[in-house]
Every structure is written in C-alpha cells, then in structure tokens.
CSV table of C-alpha atoms in Angstrom, one decimal:
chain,number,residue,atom,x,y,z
M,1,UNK,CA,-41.3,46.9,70.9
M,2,UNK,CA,-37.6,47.3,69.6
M,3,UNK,CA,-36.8,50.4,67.6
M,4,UNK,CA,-36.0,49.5,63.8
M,5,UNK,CA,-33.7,52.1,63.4
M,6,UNK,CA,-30.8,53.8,65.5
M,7,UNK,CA,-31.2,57.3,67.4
M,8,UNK,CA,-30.3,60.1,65.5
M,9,UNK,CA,-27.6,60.6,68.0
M,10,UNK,CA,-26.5,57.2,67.1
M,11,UNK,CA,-26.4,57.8,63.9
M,12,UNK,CA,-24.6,61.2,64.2
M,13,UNK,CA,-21.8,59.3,66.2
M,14,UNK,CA,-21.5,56.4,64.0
M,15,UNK,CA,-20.5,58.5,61.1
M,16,UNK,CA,-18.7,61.1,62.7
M,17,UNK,CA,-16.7,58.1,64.0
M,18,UNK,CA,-16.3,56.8,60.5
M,19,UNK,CA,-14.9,60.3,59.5
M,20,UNK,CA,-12.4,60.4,62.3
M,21,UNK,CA,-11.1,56.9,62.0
M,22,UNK,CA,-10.4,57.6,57.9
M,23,UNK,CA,-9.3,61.1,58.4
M,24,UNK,CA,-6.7,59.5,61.3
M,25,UNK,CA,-5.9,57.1,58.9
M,26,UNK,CA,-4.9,59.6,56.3
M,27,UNK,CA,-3.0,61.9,58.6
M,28,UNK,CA,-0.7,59.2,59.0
M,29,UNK,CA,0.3,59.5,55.9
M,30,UNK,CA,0.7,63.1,55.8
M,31,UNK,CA,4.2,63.2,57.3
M,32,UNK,CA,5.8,62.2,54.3
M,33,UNK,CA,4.8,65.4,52.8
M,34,UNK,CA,7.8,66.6,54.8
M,35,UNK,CA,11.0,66.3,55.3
M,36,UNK,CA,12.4,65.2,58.5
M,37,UNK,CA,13.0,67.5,60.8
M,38,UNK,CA,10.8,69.7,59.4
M,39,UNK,CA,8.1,71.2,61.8
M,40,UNK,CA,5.0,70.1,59.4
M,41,UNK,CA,5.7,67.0,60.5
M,42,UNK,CA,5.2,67.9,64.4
M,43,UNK,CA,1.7,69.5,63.6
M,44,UNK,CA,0.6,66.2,61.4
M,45,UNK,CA,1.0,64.5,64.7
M,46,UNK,CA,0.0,67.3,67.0
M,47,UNK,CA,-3.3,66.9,65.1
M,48,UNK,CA,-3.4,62.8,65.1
M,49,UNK,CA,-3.1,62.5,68.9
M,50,UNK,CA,-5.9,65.5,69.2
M,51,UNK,CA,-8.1,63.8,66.7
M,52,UNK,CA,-7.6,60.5,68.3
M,53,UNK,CA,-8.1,61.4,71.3
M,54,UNK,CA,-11.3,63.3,70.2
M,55,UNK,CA,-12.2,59.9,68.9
M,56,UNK,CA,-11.3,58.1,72.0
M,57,UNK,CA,-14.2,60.4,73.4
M,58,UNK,CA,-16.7,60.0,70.8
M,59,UNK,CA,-16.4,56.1,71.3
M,60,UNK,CA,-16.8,56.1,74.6
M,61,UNK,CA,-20.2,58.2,73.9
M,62,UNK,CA,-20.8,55.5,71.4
M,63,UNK,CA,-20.3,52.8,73.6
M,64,UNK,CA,-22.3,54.3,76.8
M,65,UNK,CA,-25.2,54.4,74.5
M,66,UNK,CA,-25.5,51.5,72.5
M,67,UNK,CA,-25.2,49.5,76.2
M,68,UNK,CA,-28.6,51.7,76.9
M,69,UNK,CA,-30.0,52.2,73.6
M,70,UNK,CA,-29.1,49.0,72.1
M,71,UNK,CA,-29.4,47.9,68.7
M,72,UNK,CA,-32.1,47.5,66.1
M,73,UNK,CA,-33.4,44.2,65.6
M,74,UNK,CA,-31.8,42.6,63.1
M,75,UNK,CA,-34.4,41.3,60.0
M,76,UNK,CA,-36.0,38.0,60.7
M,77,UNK,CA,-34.8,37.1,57.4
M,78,UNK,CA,-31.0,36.5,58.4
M,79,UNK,CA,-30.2,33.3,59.6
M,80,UNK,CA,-29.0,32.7,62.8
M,81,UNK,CA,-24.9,32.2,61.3
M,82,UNK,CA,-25.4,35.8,60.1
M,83,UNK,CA,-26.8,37.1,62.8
M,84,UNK,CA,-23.9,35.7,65.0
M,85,UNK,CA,-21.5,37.0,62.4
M,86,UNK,CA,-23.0,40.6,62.3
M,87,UNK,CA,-22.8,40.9,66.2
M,88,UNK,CA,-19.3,39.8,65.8
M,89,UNK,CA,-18.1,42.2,63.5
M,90,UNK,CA,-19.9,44.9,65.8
M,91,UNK,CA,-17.9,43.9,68.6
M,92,UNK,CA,-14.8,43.5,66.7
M,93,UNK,CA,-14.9,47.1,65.4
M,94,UNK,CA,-15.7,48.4,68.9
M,95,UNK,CA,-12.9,46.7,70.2
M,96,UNK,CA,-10.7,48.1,67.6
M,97,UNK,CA,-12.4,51.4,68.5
M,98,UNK,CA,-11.3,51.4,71.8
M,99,UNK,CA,-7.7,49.4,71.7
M,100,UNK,CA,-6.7,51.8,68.7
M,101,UNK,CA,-6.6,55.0,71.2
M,102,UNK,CA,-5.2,53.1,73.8
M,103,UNK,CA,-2.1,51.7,72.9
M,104,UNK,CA,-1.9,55.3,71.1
M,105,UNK,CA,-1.8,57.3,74.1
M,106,UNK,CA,1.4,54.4,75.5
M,107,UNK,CA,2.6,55.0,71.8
M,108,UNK,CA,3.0,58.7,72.2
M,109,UNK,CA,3.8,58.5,76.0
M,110,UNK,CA,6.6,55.5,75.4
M,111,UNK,CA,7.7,58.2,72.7
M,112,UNK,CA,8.6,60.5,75.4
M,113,UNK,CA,5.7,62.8,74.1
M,114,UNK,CA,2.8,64.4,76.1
M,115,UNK,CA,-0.6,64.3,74.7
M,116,UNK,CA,-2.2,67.3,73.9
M,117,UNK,CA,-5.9,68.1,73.1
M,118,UNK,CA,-5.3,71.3,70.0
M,119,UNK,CA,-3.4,72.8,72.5
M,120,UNK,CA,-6.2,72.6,75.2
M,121,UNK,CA,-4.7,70.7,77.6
M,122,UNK,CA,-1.7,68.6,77.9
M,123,UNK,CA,-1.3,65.3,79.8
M,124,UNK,CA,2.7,64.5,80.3
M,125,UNK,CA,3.9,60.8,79.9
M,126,UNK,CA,3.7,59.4,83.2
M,127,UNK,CA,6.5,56.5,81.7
M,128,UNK,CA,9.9,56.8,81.1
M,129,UNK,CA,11.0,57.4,77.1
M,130,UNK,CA,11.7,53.8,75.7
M,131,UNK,CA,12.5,53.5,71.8
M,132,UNK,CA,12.7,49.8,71.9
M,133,UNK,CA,9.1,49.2,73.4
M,134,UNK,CA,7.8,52.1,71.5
M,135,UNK,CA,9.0,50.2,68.2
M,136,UNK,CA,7.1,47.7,69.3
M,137,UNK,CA,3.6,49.6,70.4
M,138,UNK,CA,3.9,51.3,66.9
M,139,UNK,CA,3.5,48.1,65.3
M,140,UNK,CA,0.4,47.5,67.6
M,141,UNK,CA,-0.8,50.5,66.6
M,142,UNK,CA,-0.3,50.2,63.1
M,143,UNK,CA,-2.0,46.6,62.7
M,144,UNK,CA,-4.5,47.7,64.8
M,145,UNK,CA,-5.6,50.7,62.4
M,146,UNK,CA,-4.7,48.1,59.6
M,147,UNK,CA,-7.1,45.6,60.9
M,148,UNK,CA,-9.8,48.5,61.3
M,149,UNK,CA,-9.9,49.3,57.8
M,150,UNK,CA,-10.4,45.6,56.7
M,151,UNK,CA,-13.1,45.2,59.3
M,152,UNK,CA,-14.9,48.7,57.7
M,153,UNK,CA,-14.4,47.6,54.5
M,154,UNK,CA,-15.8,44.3,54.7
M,155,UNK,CA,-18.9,46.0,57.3
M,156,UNK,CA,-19.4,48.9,54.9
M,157,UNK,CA,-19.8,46.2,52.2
M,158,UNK,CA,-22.3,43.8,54.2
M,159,UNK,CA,-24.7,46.6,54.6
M,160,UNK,CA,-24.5,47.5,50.7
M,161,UNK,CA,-25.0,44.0,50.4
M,162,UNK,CA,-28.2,44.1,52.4
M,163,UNK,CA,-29.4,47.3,50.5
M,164,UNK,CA,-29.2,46.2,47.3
M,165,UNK,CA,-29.4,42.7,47.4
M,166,UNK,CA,-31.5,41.7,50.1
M,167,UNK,CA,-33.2,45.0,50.1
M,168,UNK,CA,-33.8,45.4,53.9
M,169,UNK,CA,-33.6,47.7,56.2
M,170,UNK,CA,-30.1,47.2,57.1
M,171,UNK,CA,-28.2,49.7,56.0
M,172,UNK,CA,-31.6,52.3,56.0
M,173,UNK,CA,-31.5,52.0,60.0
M,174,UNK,CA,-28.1,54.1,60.2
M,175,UNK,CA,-28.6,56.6,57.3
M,176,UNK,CA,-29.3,60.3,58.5
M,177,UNK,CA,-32.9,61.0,58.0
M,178,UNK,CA,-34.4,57.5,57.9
C-alpha cells in the first residue's frame, strides 16, 4: 500500500528547499544596497553561490529520494488532466531545481570567479573568463529563477486550492507533523 503522506525527511527537504530558493532569490537583490565597488556587494554574492550551491546539494538529496520514496498517491478524486498536470509541474520545478545551479556554477566560472562553499572550500573556473557569454548565461540564469517563482507561485496556490476547496489531503501530505 502507497503512503498518503511524504517522509518527514521529505518534508524537511521540500521546505528547506523552498527557503533556499526565496532567500536566493532575495539575495539577489541585496546588491543594490551597495554601491559598486563596494565590498558588501562581494559578500552578497559570496553568500548566493554558497547558498546555491548548498541548494544544489539539498536537490540532489531531494531528487535521490523521491526516485526511492516516490510520491503519495494523488486523491482518486482528480481527474486524469489534473493528475497529468500536477506531475508536470513536479517535474518542471525539479528541472528548474537542478538547471538553476548549473548554469550558476558556468555563470560564476564564465565570470572568472571560483566557487566557494562559506569559505570551505573553493573550486577554480576550469574556463577561461568570457563577458560576452557570461552576459548571456546571466540571462539564463535569471529567467530561470524567474520561471521558478511563477511555477511556486502557481504550485503553492494549487495545493491551497486543494485545502480549502476541495478539502483533501493534498497539501496535508507535505505539512510538518501530519
């Protein structure tokens, strides 16, 4: 018999996930607190690469268990186009979740930057410095993270949906505690 809820270490993932991919979001942000040339900005992206990379981690994690765990069953209730929509969305945020720290890492090696883990430890770009096709990885980057937010948005509003609407078990299944 299929679980009806997620692992708690599912659970813990998915929203420590959620956390990473707003707070990433936010960070971008934070550089405009500063004026250029000013070293605030350095440590705003200091922390974005070690917080994405921590998130690159986390969705691997993610990823290696919901391939053995797999999912709750989704209700009976849902007809079959929503069913086919929901696993869509899944795999469109995963994607997201693992192409948004990818074409980070070239973003920040095409930069001429090495990524570093909070000072941890530090890969070096194994490319040449280009601007041009950094310019043009940034922009990948940037729809990519502005894609992710649309997808969450419209994801975080399907399971509110289901809780108060249909009042299943959707959105119950990835709570902590249920």
């Amino acid at each position: 018999m299929q679980s009806t809820t997620y692992a708690p270490a599912q659970k813990a993932l998915h929203w420590m996930i959620f956390l990473l991919v707003i707070g990433l979001y936010g960070l971008t942000y934070g550089e405009d607190f500063f004026p250029r040339g000013d070293p605030g900005r350095a440590t705003i992206w200091w922390l974005h690469i070690s917080f994405g990379l921590l998130l690159a981690a986390l969705v691997a994690v993610r990823v290696a268990m919901r391939l053995r765990r797999g999912a709750p069953s989704l209700p009976a209730a849902m007809s079959e186009m929503e069913q086919k929509l929901a696993h869509v969305a899944h795999l469109l945020l995963y994607a997201l979740l693992v192409i948004i720290p990818v074409v980070g890492i070239f973003l920040t090696w095409f930069r001429g930057d090495a990524l570093t883990f909070f000072g941890l430890f530090t890969i070096p770009s194994p490319v040449t410095p280009d601007r041009d096709t950094a310019g043009i990885i940034r922009e990948a980057h940037s729809l990519c993270a502005n894609l992710i937010l649309i997808v969450v948005g419209v994801h975080a509003a399907a399971a509110l949906w289901h809780h108060f609407i249909r009042k299943d078990e959707v959105l119950r299944r990835m709570l902590p505690g249920t």
